[in-house]
Amino acid sequence: MTTRKTPETLRSHKWYGVKDLRSFGHHSRTAQIGYHRSDYMGKPIIAIINTWSDIASCHSHFKQRVEEVKRGIWQAGGFPLEMPAITLSEAMQKPTTMLYRNLLAMETEELLRSYPVDGCVLMGGCDKTTPALIMGAISMNLPSIFMPAGPMLRGDYKGKVLGSGSDTWKYWAELRAGNITEEDWQDVENGIARSPGHCMTMGTASTLTATVETLGLTLSGATSIPAPDSRHQHMATLTGKRIVDMVWEDLKPLDILTATSFDNAVTTALGLGGSTNAIVHLIAMARRAGVDLTLARFDEIARRTPVILNLRPTGKYLMEDFYYAGGLRAFLVRMGDMIDGSTRTVSGRTLAEDIAGAEVYNDDVILTRETALVAKDGLAVLHGNLAPGGAVIKPAAMEQQFRKHTGRAVVFKDYNDMAARIDAPDLDIDKDSVIVLQSAGPQGAPGMPEWGQLPIPQKLLKEGVRDMVRISDARMSGTSYGACVLHVTPESHIGGPLALVRTGDLITLDIEARRIDMQVSDEEIAQRRAAWKKPIPKFSRGYGVLYLKHVQQADKGCDFDFLEPDYVDPSEVGTD
Ligand code: FES
Ligand code: MG
């Protein structure tokens, strides 16, 4: 049990509590920003790491929310300091926000380390912001609480409900097939994201915030509240109040996060029918906390976990419906003994105590384990000669005839090659072919973008084909659909076997056996490997060089090696 903090044992005391020349600077500069000693002396100083910017469309309400967080901090006797951090705007940033997740994680950690901070509120929600903020906060291990952005309202188009991502792909396919007009398409554009908040399907954002709540890092029930709902404002204020007490209680991420809490988070991601991106991010967060979460563990948990949430892309509803149906707390109650309620949360209580009494108000949105949408195997981890380090697929969100399938590979050497040729009328491809994209992984793309839902060739779309087996070392948007084998490890750019596949090779996907193989002999693979040439690195200067030198593969969560807790710089190891 940790002992309660006193004003003298606060971390910020080293800046403000000592009488020296440096502390004169700290006091005079705090006066410069308008605060008298009586505003902050002896109080917990709370950094609010805010990922707001004009281009962070999902966080457009954070300018107001941060005021509500501050209100809570003041009320509880703390001293708030807002600290902006790099914006990762999923829909806007090229080549992918994933390239910058670790940069935001580093920035979070270093802001907390270098300033007089006793505890922090992490404001995020759009895809990579959530894991990045949490990763940084775990490494610094000061009392931390996550303030989730909340989902946007349901989309609306000509009386139809629109879901982020899922309906983009759907109507894009309809536009390409000539079934809707350009005018219709622009109506979809204006109706699909009509309020602040993150994507409201069970995509990466909703999956990640929900898993972070299950991990115990948000107020109970916080992540289901739609961003524009006034209850979201209440939650923001309560979050600000709670962090002040957490500082006095000295309740830190590493007091909360255990192997059991990560198992609960994996179970949650799977039970929600969540995004495959959660795999990479949960592994990265777990490793920061010293928990060795593996792909094998995901597969084990997936084999027993039903999908009981009826949300797109697996099901029918959206996050707003989930909230009205009881939200994550009700979902966790429904998961019953699949969730171990003995873990701790930011409330200071156990998860079981936090969710006690939560009820389901709509059984068609939150199902039961008996009426589950998918009984098990919402996710499958594959191995084989194409992916010795593992690959993943979401069997629940694909056409079921592909569960066991052999087809002829049609290989694209990179994204530009695919963009240039996929719709060519003379491309030799049919509905049984297996589309392969190389060079789309952490180093190859770079940044492992969400290219994994490879496009169906236009001529096949016109024939009514809506799904095919597709393979890449990329990730896939959590709102995507299809028989897409993702996260192939090791990636092709560093010489993984995916680099050696050629058009015409037969590839077999067998989900029951958890296999992905090319029907090419070991001798032939060895010959191709000998002839393989290492491609030119994608960056020659700047942050990109740091990224390429240190990013790990997908099975390790794509974190930088030097950010792992037990990292020792090889150049610093003595020889005597
Ligand atoms: Fe921000 Fe989807 S674009 S969560
Ligand atoms: Mg996304």
mmCIF file of N, CA, C and O in Angstrom, residues 68-126:
data_model
loop_
_atom_site.group_PDB
_atom_site.id
_atom_site.type_symbol
_atom_site.label_atom_id
_atom_site.label_comp_id
_atom_site.label_asym_id
_atom_site.label_seq_id
_atom_site.Cartn_x
_atom_site.Cartn_y
_atom_site.Cartn_z
ATOM 1 N N GLU A 68 -13.564 22.505 -18.700
ATOM 2 C CA GLU A 68 -14.337 21.713 -17.743
ATOM 3 C C GLU A 68 -13.421 20.830 -16.892
ATOM 4 O O GLU A 68 -13.661 20.645 -15.696
ATOM 5 N N VAL A 69 -12.375 20.312 -17.517
ATOM 6 C CA VAL A 69 -11.390 19.544 -16.749
ATOM 7 C C VAL A 69 -10.746 20.460 -15.708
ATOM 8 O O VAL A 69 -10.625 20.104 -14.523
ATOM 9 N N LYS A 70 -10.369 21.655 -16.135
ATOM 10 C CA LYS A 70 -9.739 22.621 -15.209
ATOM 11 C C LYS A 70 -10.678 22.960 -14.049
ATOM 12 O O LYS A 70 -10.246 23.052 -12.898
ATOM 13 N N ARG A 71 -11.972 23.139 -14.387
ATOM 14 C CA ARG A 71 -12.957 23.451 -13.348
ATOM 15 C C ARG A 71 -12.931 22.389 -12.253
ATOM 16 O O ARG A 71 -12.914 22.695 -11.056
ATOM 17 N N GLY A 72 -12.893 21.115 -12.674
ATOM 18 C CA GLY A 72 -12.850 20.021 -11.706
ATOM 19 C C GLY A 72 -11.574 20.050 -10.881
ATOM 20 O O GLY A 72 -11.600 19.800 -9.667
ATOM 21 N N ILE A 73 -10.461 20.349 -11.534
ATOM 22 C CA ILE A 73 -9.170 20.374 -10.819
ATOM 23 C C ILE A 73 -9.162 21.491 -9.778
ATOM 24 O O ILE A 73 -8.782 21.277 -8.614
ATOM 25 N N TRP A 74 -9.627 22.670 -10.163
ATOM 26 C CA TRP A 74 -9.711 23.787 -9.196
ATOM 27 C C TRP A 74 -10.595 23.419 -8.014
ATOM 28 O O TRP A 74 -10.250 23.644 -6.854
ATOM 29 N N GLN A 75 -11.771 22.849 -8.359
ATOM 30 C CA GLN A 75 -12.738 22.529 -7.296
ATOM 31 C C GLN A 75 -12.165 21.555 -6.273
ATOM 32 O O GLN A 75 -12.474 21.640 -5.090
ATOM 33 N N ALA A 76 -11.327 20.635 -6.759
ATOM 34 C CA ALA A 76 -10.779 19.622 -5.840
ATOM 35 C C ALA A 76 -9.501 20.092 -5.167
ATOM 36 O O ALA A 76 -8.868 19.337 -4.429
ATOM 37 N N GLY A 77 -9.100 21.331 -5.436
ATOM 38 C CA GLY A 77 -7.921 21.862 -4.752
ATOM 39 C C GLY A 77 -6.613 21.600 -5.467
ATOM 40 O O GLY A 77 -5.547 21.594 -4.854
ATOM 41 N N GLY A 78 -6.674 21.392 -6.773
ATOM 42 C CA GLY A 78 -5.449 21.234 -7.559
ATOM 43 C C GLY A 78 -5.165 22.483 -8.367
ATOM 44 O O GLY A 78 -5.913 23.460 -8.324
ATOM 45 N N PHE A 79 -4.063 22.434 -9.102
ATOM 46 C CA PHE A 79 -3.653 23.571 -9.932
ATOM 47 C C PHE A 79 -3.431 23.057 -11.362
ATOM 48 O O PHE A 79 -2.484 22.298 -11.599
ATOM 49 N N PRO A 80 -4.335 23.430 -12.299
ATOM 50 C CA PRO A 80 -4.238 22.878 -13.650
ATOM 51 C C PRO A 80 -3.289 23.651 -14.556
ATOM 52 O O PRO A 80 -3.256 24.888 -14.513
ATOM 53 N N LEU A 81 -2.543 22.936 -15.353
ATOM 54 C CA LEU A 81 -1.702 23.551 -16.387
ATOM 55 C C LEU A 81 -1.935 22.796 -17.690
ATOM 56 O O LEU A 81 -1.600 21.615 -17.797
ATOM 57 N N GLU A 82 -2.521 23.471 -18.665
ATOM 58 C CA GLU A 82 -2.767 22.819 -19.954
ATOM 59 C C GLU A 82 -1.484 22.772 -20.773
ATOM 60 O O GLU A 82 -0.792 23.783 -20.897
ATOM 61 N N MET A 83 -1.162 21.604 -21.287
ATOM 62 C CA MET A 83 0.040 21.448 -22.109
ATOM 63 C C MET A 83 -0.350 20.810 -23.432
ATOM 64 O O MET A 83 -0.676 19.629 -23.473
ATOM 65 N N PRO A 84 -0.320 21.588 -24.512
ATOM 66 C CA PRO A 84 -0.682 21.014 -25.810
ATOM 67 C C PRO A 84 0.390 20.026 -26.276
ATOM 68 O O PRO A 84 1.572 20.210 -25.993
ATOM 69 N N ALA A 85 -0.046 18.981 -26.947
ATOM 70 C CA ALA A 85 0.905 18.011 -27.504
ATOM 71 C C ALA A 85 0.528 17.752 -28.962
ATOM 72 O O ALA A 85 -0.575 18.102 -29.400
ATOM 73 N N ILE A 86 1.433 17.141 -29.670
ATOM 74 C CA ILE A 86 1.275 16.973 -31.117
ATOM 75 C C ILE A 86 -0.080 16.348 -31.467
ATOM 76 O O ILE A 86 -0.537 15.398 -30.826
ATOM 77 N N THR A 87 -0.701 16.911 -32.470
ATOM 78 C CA THR A 87 -1.988 16.439 -32.968
ATOM 79 C C THR A 87 -1.789 15.244 -33.890
ATOM 80 O O THR A 87 -0.942 15.291 -34.776
ATOM 81 N N LEU A 88 -2.559 14.188 -33.658
ATOM 82 C CA LEU A 88 -2.554 13.053 -34.595
ATOM 83 C C LEU A 88 -3.976 12.914 -35.133
ATOM 84 O O LEU A 88 -4.810 12.274 -34.510
ATOM 85 N N SER A 89 -4.234 13.550 -36.253
ATOM 86 C CA SER A 89 -5.586 13.575 -36.798
ATOM 87 C C SER A 89 -5.724 12.481 -37.846
ATOM 88 O O SER A 89 -5.198 12.581 -38.952
ATOM 89 N N GLU A 90 -6.420 11.425 -37.447
ATOM 90 C CA GLU A 90 -6.459 10.192 -38.234
ATOM 91 C C GLU A 90 -6.837 10.425 -39.698
ATOM 92 O O GLU A 90 -6.246 9.837 -40.595
ATOM 93 N N ALA A 91 -7.816 11.274 -39.912
ATOM 94 C CA ALA A 91 -8.317 11.424 -41.275
ATOM 95 C C ALA A 91 -7.435 12.340 -42.122
ATOM 96 O O ALA A 91 -7.582 12.393 -43.337
ATOM 97 N N MET A 92 -6.539 13.063 -41.493
ATOM 98 C CA MET A 92 -5.821 14.110 -42.207
ATOM 99 C C MET A 92 -4.338 13.838 -42.426
ATOM 100 O O MET A 92 -3.734 14.377 -43.351
ATOM 101 N N GLN A 93 -3.723 13.060 -41.537
ATOM 102 C CA GLN A 93 -2.263 13.006 -41.505
ATOM 103 C C GLN A 93 -1.712 11.942 -42.461
ATOM 104 O O GLN A 93 -2.171 10.800 -42.448
ATOM 105 N N LYS A 94 -0.742 12.326 -43.262
ATOM 106 C CA LYS A 94 -0.107 11.400 -44.196
ATOM 107 C C LYS A 94 1.320 11.110 -43.767
ATOM 108 O O LYS A 94 1.949 11.986 -43.196
ATOM 109 N N PRO A 95 1.895 9.944 -44.054
ATOM 110 C CA PRO A 95 1.194 8.829 -44.681
ATOM 111 C C PRO A 95 0.224 8.136 -43.725
ATOM 112 O O PRO A 95 -0.713 7.495 -44.168
ATOM 113 N N THR A 96 0.466 8.301 -42.425
ATOM 114 C CA THR A 96 -0.415 7.677 -41.439
ATOM 115 C C THR A 96 -0.062 8.206 -40.055
ATOM 116 O O THR A 96 1.120 8.457 -39.762
ATOM 117 N N THR A 97 -1.055 8.346 -39.206
ATOM 118 C CA THR A 97 -0.790 8.776 -37.828
ATOM 119 C C THR A 97 0.094 7.776 -37.087
ATOM 120 O O THR A 97 0.761 8.123 -36.128
ATOM 121 N N MET A 98 0.085 6.535 -37.574
ATOM 122 C CA MET A 98 0.859 5.493 -36.894
ATOM 123 C C MET A 98 2.350 5.828 -36.893
ATOM 124 O O MET A 98 3.073 5.438 -35.979
ATOM 125 N N LEU A 99 2.785 6.547 -37.912
ATOM 126 C CA LEU A 99 4.195 6.951 -37.976
ATOM 127 C C LEU A 99 4.539 7.837 -36.774
ATOM 128 O O LEU A 99 5.690 7.877 -36.337
ATOM 129 N N TYR A 100 3.544 8.534 -36.259
ATOM 130 C CA TYR A 100 3.786 9.523 -35.210
ATOM 131 C C TYR A 100 3.278 9.121 -33.821
ATOM 132 O O TYR A 100 3.405 9.896 -32.880
ATOM 133 N N ARG A 101 2.689 7.924 -33.712
ATOM 134 C CA ARG A 101 2.189 7.511 -32.392
ATOM 135 C C ARG A 101 3.305 7.539 -31.349
ATOM 136 O O ARG A 101 3.130 8.075 -30.246
ATOM 137 N N ASN A 102 4.450 7.006 -31.715
ATOM 138 C CA ASN A 102 5.541 6.951 -30.742
ATOM 139 C C ASN A 102 6.094 8.337 -30.430
ATOM 140 O O ASN A 102 6.626 8.564 -29.339
ATOM 141 N N LEU A 103 5.971 9.249 -31.391
ATOM 142 C CA LEU A 103 6.425 10.627 -31.150
ATOM 143 C C LEU A 103 5.539 11.290 -30.089
ATOM 144 O O LEU A 103 6.040 11.950 -29.168
ATOM 145 N N LEU A 104 4.214 11.091 -30.197
ATOM 146 C CA LEU A 104 3.319 11.643 -29.167
ATOM 147 C C LEU A 104 3.573 10.949 -27.821
ATOM 148 O O LEU A 104 3.535 11.596 -26.767
ATOM 149 N N ALA A 105 3.867 9.662 -27.861
ATOM 150 C CA ALA A 105 4.170 8.952 -26.607
ATOM 151 C C ALA A 105 5.417 9.545 -25.956
ATOM 152 O O ALA A 105 5.454 9.775 -24.739
ATOM 153 N N MET A 106 6.428 9.819 -26.772
ATOM 154 C CA MET A 106 7.665 10.402 -26.236
ATOM 155 C C MET A 106 7.401 11.804 -25.707
ATOM 156 O O MET A 106 7.900 12.188 -24.646
ATOM 157 N N GLU A 107 6.608 12.558 -26.469
ATOM 158 C CA GLU A 107 6.322 13.932 -26.051
ATOM 159 C C GLU A 107 5.568 13.939 -24.722
ATOM 160 O O GLU A 107 5.874 14.731 -23.825
ATOM 161 N N THR A 108 4.602 13.049 -24.598
ATOM 162 C CA THR A 108 3.835 12.954 -23.349
ATOM 163 C C THR A 108 4.775 12.655 -22.184
ATOM 164 O O THR A 108 4.756 13.340 -21.154
ATOM 165 N N GLU A 109 5.597 11.640 -22.368
ATOM 166 C CA GLU A 109 6.513 11.238 -21.290
ATOM 167 C C GLU A 109 7.450 12.388 -20.910
ATOM 168 O O GLU A 109 7.658 12.667 -19.717
ATOM 169 N N GLU A 110 7.987 13.062 -21.910
ATOM 170 C CA GLU A 110 8.990 14.097 -21.613
ATOM 171 C C GLU A 110 8.365 15.377 -21.053
ATOM 172 O O GLU A 110 8.982 16.073 -20.248
ATOM 173 N N LEU A 111 7.120 15.692 -21.481
ATOM 174 C CA LEU A 111 6.421 16.836 -20.864
ATOM 175 C C LEU A 111 6.235 16.566 -19.372
ATOM 176 O O LEU A 111 6.465 17.440 -18.533
ATOM 177 N N LEU A 112 5.813 15.350 -19.070
ATOM 178 C CA LEU A 112 5.554 15.006 -17.670
ATOM 179 C C LEU A 112 6.857 14.989 -16.868
ATOM 180 O O LEU A 112 6.886 15.391 -15.701
ATOM 181 N N ARG A 113 7.932 14.524 -17.515
ATOM 182 C CA ARG A 113 9.202 14.402 -16.798
ATOM 183 C C ARG A 113 9.822 15.766 -16.506
ATOM 184 O O ARG A 113 10.346 16.008 -15.419
ATOM 185 N N SER A 114 9.755 16.660 -17.499
ATOM 186 C CA SER A 114 10.606 17.854 -17.427
ATOM 187 C C SER A 114 9.942 19.037 -16.723
ATOM 188 O O SER A 114 10.610 20.020 -16.433
ATOM 189 N N TYR A 115 8.632 18.952 -16.483
ATOM 190 C CA TYR A 115 7.932 20.070 -15.831
ATOM 191 C C TYR A 115 7.460 19.692 -14.430
ATOM 192 O O TYR A 115 7.402 18.506 -14.093
ATOM 193 N N PRO A 116 7.083 20.697 -13.637
ATOM 194 C CA PRO A 116 6.633 20.409 -12.264
ATOM 195 C C PRO A 116 5.227 19.812 -12.263
ATOM 196 O O PRO A 116 4.244 20.507 -12.040
ATOM 197 N N VAL A 117 5.150 18.532 -12.519
ATOM 198 C CA VAL A 117 3.861 17.863 -12.665
ATOM 199 C C VAL A 117 3.719 16.798 -11.578
ATOM 200 O O VAL A 117 4.623 15.987 -11.374
ATOM 201 N N ASP A 118 2.560 16.805 -10.918
ATOM 202 C CA ASP A 118 2.275 15.772 -9.905
ATOM 203 C C ASP A 118 1.339 14.696 -10.436
ATOM 204 O O ASP A 118 1.315 13.581 -9.915
ATOM 205 N N GLY A 119 0.544 15.054 -11.421
ATOM 206 C CA GLY A 119 -0.402 14.101 -12.002
ATOM 207 C C GLY A 119 -0.884 14.662 -13.318
ATOM 208 O O GLY A 119 -0.613 15.830 -13.637
ATOM 209 N N CYS A 120 -1.575 13.838 -14.107
ATOM 210 C CA CYS A 120 -1.986 14.355 -15.419
ATOM 211 C C CYS A 120 -3.339 13.823 -15.855
ATOM 212 O O CYS A 120 -3.756 12.727 -15.486
ATOM 213 N N VAL A 121 -3.984 14.666 -16.673
ATOM 214 C CA VAL A 121 -5.190 14.276 -17.397
ATOM 215 C C VAL A 121 -4.782 14.188 -18.864
ATOM 216 O O VAL A 121 -4.170 15.116 -19.393
ATOM 217 N N LEU A 122 -5.094 13.069 -19.482
ATOM 218 C CA LEU A 122 -4.708 12.829 -20.869
ATOM 219 C C LEU A 122 -5.952 12.979 -21.732
ATOM 220 O O LEU A 122 -6.912 12.226 -21.571
ATOM 221 N N MET A 123 -5.954 13.970 -22.619
ATOM 222 C CA MET A 123 -7.137 14.215 -23.456
ATOM 223 C C MET A 123 -6.901 13.676 -24.856
ATOM 224 O O MET A 123 -6.126 14.244 -25.625
ATOM 225 N N GLY A 124 -7.570 12.582 -25.168
ATOM 226 C CA GLY A 124 -7.401 11.968 -26.485
ATOM 227 C C GLY A 124 -8.628 11.175 -26.869
ATOM 228 O O GLY A 124 -9.647 11.212 -26.180
ATOM 229 N N GLY A 125 -8.542 10.481 -27.966
ATOM 230 C CA GLY A 125 -9.672 9.663 -28.407
ATOM 231 C C GLY A 125 -9.560 9.259 -29.868
ATOM 232 O O GLY A 125 -9.856 8.122 -30.226
ATOM 233 N N CYS A 126 -9.139 10.190 -30.737
ATOM 234 C CA CYS A 126 -8.952 9.830 -32.145
ATOM 235 C C CYS A 126 -7.813 8.801 -32.200
ATOM 236 O O CYS A 126 -6.748 9.002 -31.602
#
